Amino acid sequence: MRAAATQDKARRQRRGQGFTLIELIASLVILGFLGVFAGYTFTLGARSTLNAKLAEESAQKAQIALARIASELRDLNGGPASSGTAARISATSIAYTSADTRLPGTTLQPRILAYDTEGKRITLTVAGAAYTLVDGVASCTMSADSTYAPTLSVRFTLKESGANFSLTVTPRGVINPPASS
């Protein structure tokens, strides 16, 4: 009798030492779900970080361009022919002369702020040389309002972030109201 009881006890101990097949399958399924959830969370975090970095870079590019555009338009003193004439404006460009002698080019040379639709960029042309202020521009409009004091507005949208940026400047000096071209 003792031998049979000892054998039963040994069998029970052997069975209790490992996992059954159903326990192994259930564990693998649970680990699979946890892995999918962890992978999705990691991917979402990485994507969010990348999007935040792109938005920051786009905003910085736009802010630098807006600062230069404001500097240019603040010192506008006339149109492309001479300082006493009106600045020429269209939906995608502003042609003018500047009173600021610190800016490159002479004050008598026309300066053109323009949206290049093919290159998707905003350029500043001084003495025939075009300089890119910001690239990756989806759309851009330029306008003038002469209701009270003449003001010039530039609005653009960047492709990468889809963010809209705008600037309205009142030139420092007394100028003729801008003329549409």
PDB file of C-alpha atoms in Angstrom:
ATOM      1  CA  MET A   1       0.000   0.000   0.000  1.00  0.00           C
ATOM      2  CA  ARG A   2       2.742   2.285   0.780  1.00  0.00           C
ATOM      3  CA  ALA A   3       4.276   1.816  -2.630  1.00  0.00           C
ATOM      4  CA  ALA A   4       1.025   2.733  -4.410  1.00  0.00           C
ATOM      5  CA  ALA A   5       0.582   5.885  -2.289  1.00  0.00           C
ATOM      6  CA  THR A   6       4.160   6.921  -2.987  1.00  0.00           C
ATOM      7  CA  GLN A   7       3.652   6.424  -6.726  1.00  0.00           C
ATOM      8  CA  ASP A   8       0.430   8.538  -6.680  1.00  0.00           C
ATOM      9  CA  LYS A   9       2.225  11.273  -4.780  1.00  0.00           C
ATOM     10  CA  ALA A  10       5.110  11.238  -7.283  1.00  0.00           C
ATOM     11  CA  ARG A  11       2.682  11.450 -10.230  1.00  0.00           C
ATOM     12  CA  ARG A  12       0.895  14.450  -8.710  1.00  0.00           C
ATOM     13  CA  GLN A  13       4.167  16.249  -8.137  1.00  0.00           C
ATOM     14  CA  ARG A  14       5.268  15.686 -11.738  1.00  0.00           C
ATOM     15  CA  ARG A  15       1.989  17.050 -13.089  1.00  0.00           C
ATOM     16  CA  GLY A  16       2.193  20.198 -10.946  1.00  0.00           C
ATOM     17  CA  GLN A  17       5.724  21.086 -12.055  1.00  0.00           C
ATOM     18  CA  GLY A  18       4.955  22.414 -15.586  1.00  0.00           C
ATOM     19  CA  PHE A  19       2.334  24.243 -17.602  1.00  0.00           C
ATOM     20  CA  THR A  20      -0.405  22.508 -19.457  1.00  0.00           C
ATOM     21  CA  LEU A  21      -0.835  23.146 -23.171  1.00  0.00           C
ATOM     22  CA  ILE A  22      -3.828  25.452 -22.644  1.00  0.00           C
ATOM     23  CA  GLU A  23      -1.881  27.535 -20.127  1.00  0.00           C
ATOM     24  CA  LEU A  24       0.987  27.947 -22.593  1.00  0.00           C
ATOM     25  CA  ILE A  25      -1.353  29.012 -25.411  1.00  0.00           C
ATOM     26  CA  ALA A  26      -3.204  31.474 -23.159  1.00  0.00           C
ATOM     27  CA  SER A  27       0.114  32.976 -21.999  1.00  0.00           C
ATOM     28  CA  LEU A  28       1.323  33.397 -25.574  1.00  0.00           C
ATOM     29  CA  VAL A  29      -1.942  35.067 -26.633  1.00  0.00           C
ATOM     30  CA  ILE A  30      -1.780  37.494 -23.697  1.00  0.00           C
ATOM     31  CA  LEU A  31       1.890  38.282 -24.408  1.00  0.00           C
ATOM     32  CA  GLY A  32       1.001  38.836 -28.074  1.00  0.00           C
ATOM     33  CA  PHE A  33      -1.682  41.371 -27.159  1.00  0.00           C
ATOM     34  CA  LEU A  34       0.706  43.136 -24.794  1.00  0.00           C
ATOM     35  CA  GLY A  35       3.373  43.227 -27.525  1.00  0.00           C
ATOM     36  CA  VAL A  36       0.974  44.708 -30.069  1.00  0.00           C
ATOM     37  CA  PHE A  37      -0.183  47.351 -27.583  1.00  0.00           C
ATOM     38  CA  ALA A  38       3.401  48.229 -26.583  1.00  0.00           C
ATOM     39  CA  GLY A  39       4.477  48.437 -30.238  1.00  0.00           C
ATOM     40  CA  TYR A  40       1.550  50.680 -31.140  1.00  0.00           C
ATOM     41  CA  THR A  41       2.248  52.950 -28.161  1.00  0.00           C
ATOM     42  CA  PHE A  42       5.936  53.195 -29.069  1.00  0.00           C
ATOM     43  CA  THR A  43       5.126  53.979 -32.718  1.00  0.00           C
ATOM     44  CA  LEU A  44       2.582  56.613 -31.715  1.00  0.00           C
ATOM     45  CA  GLY A  45       5.110  58.283 -29.414  1.00  0.00           C
ATOM     46  CA  ALA A  46       7.817  58.288 -32.084  1.00  0.00           C
ATOM     47  CA  ARG A  47       5.413  59.701 -34.686  1.00  0.00           C
ATOM     48  CA  SER A  48       4.261  62.441 -32.303  1.00  0.00           C
ATOM     49  CA  THR A  49       7.851  63.412 -31.534  1.00  0.00           C
ATOM     50  CA  LEU A  50       8.687  63.614 -35.236  1.00  0.00           C
ATOM     51  CA  ASN A  51       5.590  65.718 -35.980  1.00  0.00           C
ATOM     52  CA  ALA A  52       6.450  68.112 -33.145  1.00  0.00           C
ATOM     53  CA  LYS A  53       9.985  68.492 -34.488  1.00  0.00           C
ATOM     54  CA  LEU A  54       8.719  69.200 -38.027  1.00  0.00           C
ATOM     55  CA  ALA A  55       6.219  71.758 -36.724  1.00  0.00           C
ATOM     56  CA  GLU A  56       8.947  73.499 -34.740  1.00  0.00           C
ATOM     57  CA  GLU A  57      11.280  73.617 -37.759  1.00  0.00           C
ATOM     58  CA  SER A  58       8.501  74.958 -39.990  1.00  0.00           C
ATOM     59  CA  ALA A  59       7.573  77.631 -37.474  1.00  0.00           C
ATOM     60  CA  GLN A  60      11.197  78.683 -37.126  1.00  0.00           C
ATOM     61  CA  LYS A  61      11.640  78.944 -40.918  1.00  0.00           C
ATOM     62  CA  ALA A  62       8.473  81.016 -41.165  1.00  0.00           C
ATOM     63  CA  GLN A  63       9.435  83.319 -38.275  1.00  0.00           C
ATOM     64  CA  ILE A  64      12.828  84.050 -39.844  1.00  0.00           C
ATOM     65  CA  ALA A  65      11.167  84.822 -43.192  1.00  0.00           C
ATOM     66  CA  LEU A  66       8.512  87.013 -41.546  1.00  0.00           C
ATOM     67  CA  ALA A  67      11.181  88.985 -39.681  1.00  0.00           C
ATOM     68  CA  ARG A  68      13.039  89.705 -42.933  1.00  0.00           C
ATOM     69  CA  ILE A  69       9.840  90.583 -44.808  1.00  0.00           C
ATOM     70  CA  ALA A  70       8.833  92.980 -42.011  1.00  0.00           C
ATOM     71  CA  SER A  71      12.285  94.574 -42.080  1.00  0.00           C
ATOM     72  CA  GLU A  72      12.044  95.050 -45.844  1.00  0.00           C
ATOM     73  CA  LEU A  73       8.506  96.436 -45.969  1.00  0.00           C
ATOM     74  CA  ARG A  74       8.866  98.716 -42.941  1.00  0.00           C
ATOM     75  CA  ASP A  75      11.444 100.816 -44.798  1.00  0.00           C
ATOM     76  CA  LEU A  76       9.601 100.857 -48.126  1.00  0.00           C
ATOM     77  CA  ASN A  77       9.760 104.366 -49.602  1.00  0.00           C
ATOM     78  CA  GLY A  78       8.431 103.994 -53.123  1.00  0.00           C
ATOM     79  CA  GLY A  79       7.915 101.957 -56.220  1.00  0.00           C
ATOM     80  CA  PRO A  80      10.385 100.235 -58.500  1.00  0.00           C
ATOM     81  CA  ALA A  81      10.980 103.341 -60.643  1.00  0.00           C
ATOM     82  CA  SER A  82      12.097 105.701 -57.853  1.00  0.00           C
ATOM     83  CA  SER A  83      11.474 106.563 -54.235  1.00  0.00           C
ATOM     84  CA  GLY A  84       8.663 109.024 -55.008  1.00  0.00           C
ATOM     85  CA  THR A  85       6.452 106.599 -56.924  1.00  0.00           C
ATOM     86  CA  ALA A  86       3.983 104.039 -55.606  1.00  0.00           C
ATOM     87  CA  ALA A  87       4.998 100.480 -54.823  1.00  0.00           C
ATOM     88  CA  ARG A  88       3.632  97.928 -57.316  1.00  0.00           C
ATOM     89  CA  ILE A  89       1.686  95.034 -55.852  1.00  0.00           C
ATOM     90  CA  SER A  90       0.058  91.927 -57.301  1.00  0.00           C
ATOM     91  CA  ALA A  91      -1.380  88.815 -55.667  1.00  0.00           C
ATOM     92  CA  THR A  92       2.074  87.213 -55.599  1.00  0.00           C
ATOM     93  CA  SER A  93       4.613  90.060 -55.590  1.00  0.00           C
ATOM     94  CA  ILE A  94       5.504  93.493 -54.264  1.00  0.00           C
ATOM     95  CA  ALA A  95       7.995  95.697 -56.169  1.00  0.00           C
ATOM     96  CA  TYR A  96       9.440  98.635 -54.219  1.00  0.00           C
ATOM     97  CA  THR A  97      12.518 100.628 -53.227  1.00  0.00           C
ATOM     98  CA  SER A  98      13.847 100.793 -49.693  1.00  0.00           C
ATOM     99  CA  ALA A  99      15.019 103.708 -47.582  1.00  0.00           C
ATOM    100  CA  ASP A 100      17.244 101.512 -45.394  1.00  0.00           C
ATOM    101  CA  THR A 101      20.852 101.872 -46.526  1.00  0.00           C
ATOM    102  CA  ARG A 102      21.903  98.928 -44.335  1.00  0.00           C
ATOM    103  CA  LEU A 103      20.039  96.493 -46.582  1.00  0.00           C
ATOM    104  CA  PRO A 104      22.006  95.025 -49.505  1.00  0.00           C
ATOM    105  CA  GLY A 105      21.737  96.823 -52.856  1.00  0.00           C
ATOM    106  CA  THR A 106      21.387 100.542 -53.343  1.00  0.00           C
ATOM    107  CA  THR A 107      18.270 102.440 -52.352  1.00  0.00           C
ATOM    108  CA  LEU A 108      17.567 103.267 -56.008  1.00  0.00           C
ATOM    109  CA  GLN A 109      17.513  99.653 -57.179  1.00  0.00           C
ATOM    110  CA  PRO A 110      14.098  98.006 -57.177  1.00  0.00           C
ATOM    111  CA  ARG A 111      13.504  95.185 -54.740  1.00  0.00           C
ATOM    112  CA  ILE A 112      10.929  92.486 -55.439  1.00  0.00           C
ATOM    113  CA  LEU A 113       9.323  90.291 -52.824  1.00  0.00           C
ATOM    114  CA  ALA A 114       7.673  87.450 -54.752  1.00  0.00           C
ATOM    115  CA  TYR A 115       6.107  84.017 -54.463  1.00  0.00           C
ATOM    116  CA  ASP A 116       7.676  81.558 -56.910  1.00  0.00           C
ATOM    117  CA  THR A 117       4.805  79.193 -57.757  1.00  0.00           C
ATOM    118  CA  GLU A 118       7.053  76.668 -59.520  1.00  0.00           C
ATOM    119  CA  GLY A 119       9.725  76.516 -56.819  1.00  0.00           C
ATOM    120  CA  LYS A 120       7.151  76.831 -54.007  1.00  0.00           C
ATOM    121  CA  ARG A 121       9.216  79.507 -52.254  1.00  0.00           C
ATOM    122  CA  ILE A 122       9.142  83.175 -51.316  1.00  0.00           C
ATOM    123  CA  THR A 123      12.075  85.110 -52.731  1.00  0.00           C
ATOM    124  CA  LEU A 124      13.560  88.560 -52.334  1.00  0.00           C
ATOM    125  CA  THR A 125      15.192  89.875 -55.512  1.00  0.00           C
ATOM    126  CA  VAL A 126      17.807  92.590 -55.033  1.00  0.00           C
ATOM    127  CA  ALA A 127      19.845  93.947 -57.950  1.00  0.00           C
ATOM    128  CA  GLY A 128      18.736  91.023 -60.125  1.00  0.00           C
ATOM    129  CA  ALA A 129      19.754  88.291 -57.644  1.00  0.00           C
ATOM    130  CA  ALA A 130      16.929  86.244 -56.077  1.00  0.00           C
ATOM    131  CA  TYR A 131      17.377  85.108 -52.477  1.00  0.00           C
ATOM    132  CA  THR A 132      15.113  82.454 -50.961  1.00  0.00           C
ATOM    133  CA  LEU A 133      13.463  83.601 -47.732  1.00  0.00           C
ATOM    134  CA  VAL A 134      11.424  80.442 -47.123  1.00  0.00           C
ATOM    135  CA  ASP A 135      10.850  77.278 -49.152  1.00  0.00           C
ATOM    136  CA  GLY A 136       8.159  74.619 -49.033  1.00  0.00           C
ATOM    137  CA  VAL A 137       5.360  77.171 -49.394  1.00  0.00           C
ATOM    138  CA  ALA A 138       1.997  75.723 -50.430  1.00  0.00           C
ATOM    139  CA  SER A 139       0.296  79.064 -51.110  1.00  0.00           C
ATOM    140  CA  CYS A 140       0.990  82.768 -50.709  1.00  0.00           C
ATOM    141  CA  THR A 141      -0.949  85.996 -51.163  1.00  0.00           C
ATOM    142  CA  MET A 142       0.225  89.589 -50.973  1.00  0.00           C
ATOM    143  CA  SER A 143      -2.101  92.552 -50.675  1.00  0.00           C
ATOM    144  CA  ALA A 144      -2.285  96.234 -49.793  1.00  0.00           C
ATOM    145  CA  ASP A 145      -4.862  98.345 -48.019  1.00  0.00           C
ATOM    146  CA  SER A 146      -4.846 102.124 -48.403  1.00  0.00           C
ATOM    147  CA  THR A 147      -7.970 102.933 -46.398  1.00  0.00           C
ATOM    148  CA  TYR A 148      -6.172 105.059 -43.780  1.00  0.00           C
ATOM    149  CA  ALA A 149      -2.410 104.577 -43.740  1.00  0.00           C
ATOM    150  CA  PRO A 150      -1.094 102.245 -46.433  1.00  0.00           C
ATOM    151  CA  THR A 151      -0.479  98.725 -45.113  1.00  0.00           C
ATOM    152  CA  LEU A 152       0.998  95.705 -46.855  1.00  0.00           C
ATOM    153  CA  SER A 153       0.038  92.137 -45.970  1.00  0.00           C
ATOM    154  CA  VAL A 154       1.773  88.856 -46.730  1.00  0.00           C
ATOM    155  CA  ARG A 155       0.098  85.518 -45.965  1.00  0.00           C
ATOM    156  CA  PHE A 156       1.487  82.065 -46.676  1.00  0.00           C
ATOM    157  CA  THR A 157       0.973  78.413 -45.802  1.00  0.00           C
ATOM    158  CA  LEU A 158       3.796  75.906 -45.430  1.00  0.00           C
ATOM    159  CA  LYS A 159       3.393  72.477 -47.055  1.00  0.00           C
ATOM    160  CA  GLU A 160       5.099  70.446 -44.306  1.00  0.00           C
ATOM    161  CA  SER A 161       2.978  71.564 -41.394  1.00  0.00           C
ATOM    162  CA  GLY A 162      -0.024  73.136 -43.110  1.00  0.00           C
ATOM    163  CA  ALA A 163       0.381  76.092 -40.742  1.00  0.00           C
ATOM    164  CA  ASN A 164      -0.728  79.556 -41.861  1.00  0.00           C
ATOM    165  CA  PHE A 165       1.485  82.583 -41.262  1.00  0.00           C
ATOM    166  CA  SER A 166       0.653  86.225 -41.884  1.00  0.00           C
ATOM    167  CA  LEU A 167       2.166  89.649 -41.468  1.00  0.00           C
ATOM    168  CA  THR A 168       0.762  93.152 -41.908  1.00  0.00           C
ATOM    169  CA  VAL A 169       3.215  96.054 -42.067  1.00  0.00           C
ATOM    170  CA  THR A 170       2.713  99.802 -42.120  1.00  0.00           C
ATOM    171  CA  PRO A 171       5.747 101.472 -43.731  1.00  0.00           C
ATOM    172  CA  ARG A 172       7.514 104.003 -41.483  1.00  0.00           C
ATOM    173  CA  GLY A 173       7.649 106.865 -43.938  1.00  0.00           C
ATOM    174  CA  VAL A 174       4.896 108.630 -45.802  1.00  0.00           C
ATOM    175  CA  ILE A 175       4.401 106.804 -49.092  1.00  0.00           C
ATOM    176  CA  ASN A 176       2.056 106.929 -52.034  1.00  0.00           C
ATOM    177  CA  PRO A 177      -0.658 104.274 -51.777  1.00  0.00           C
ATOM    178  CA  PRO A 178       0.539 101.033 -53.429  1.00  0.00           C
ATOM    179  CA  ALA A 179      -0.707 100.469 -56.974  1.00  0.00           C
ATOM    180  CA  SER A 180      -1.969  97.151 -58.283  1.00  0.00           C
ATOM    181  CA  SER A 181      -0.138  95.681 -61.232  1.00  0.00           C
TER     182      SER A 181
END
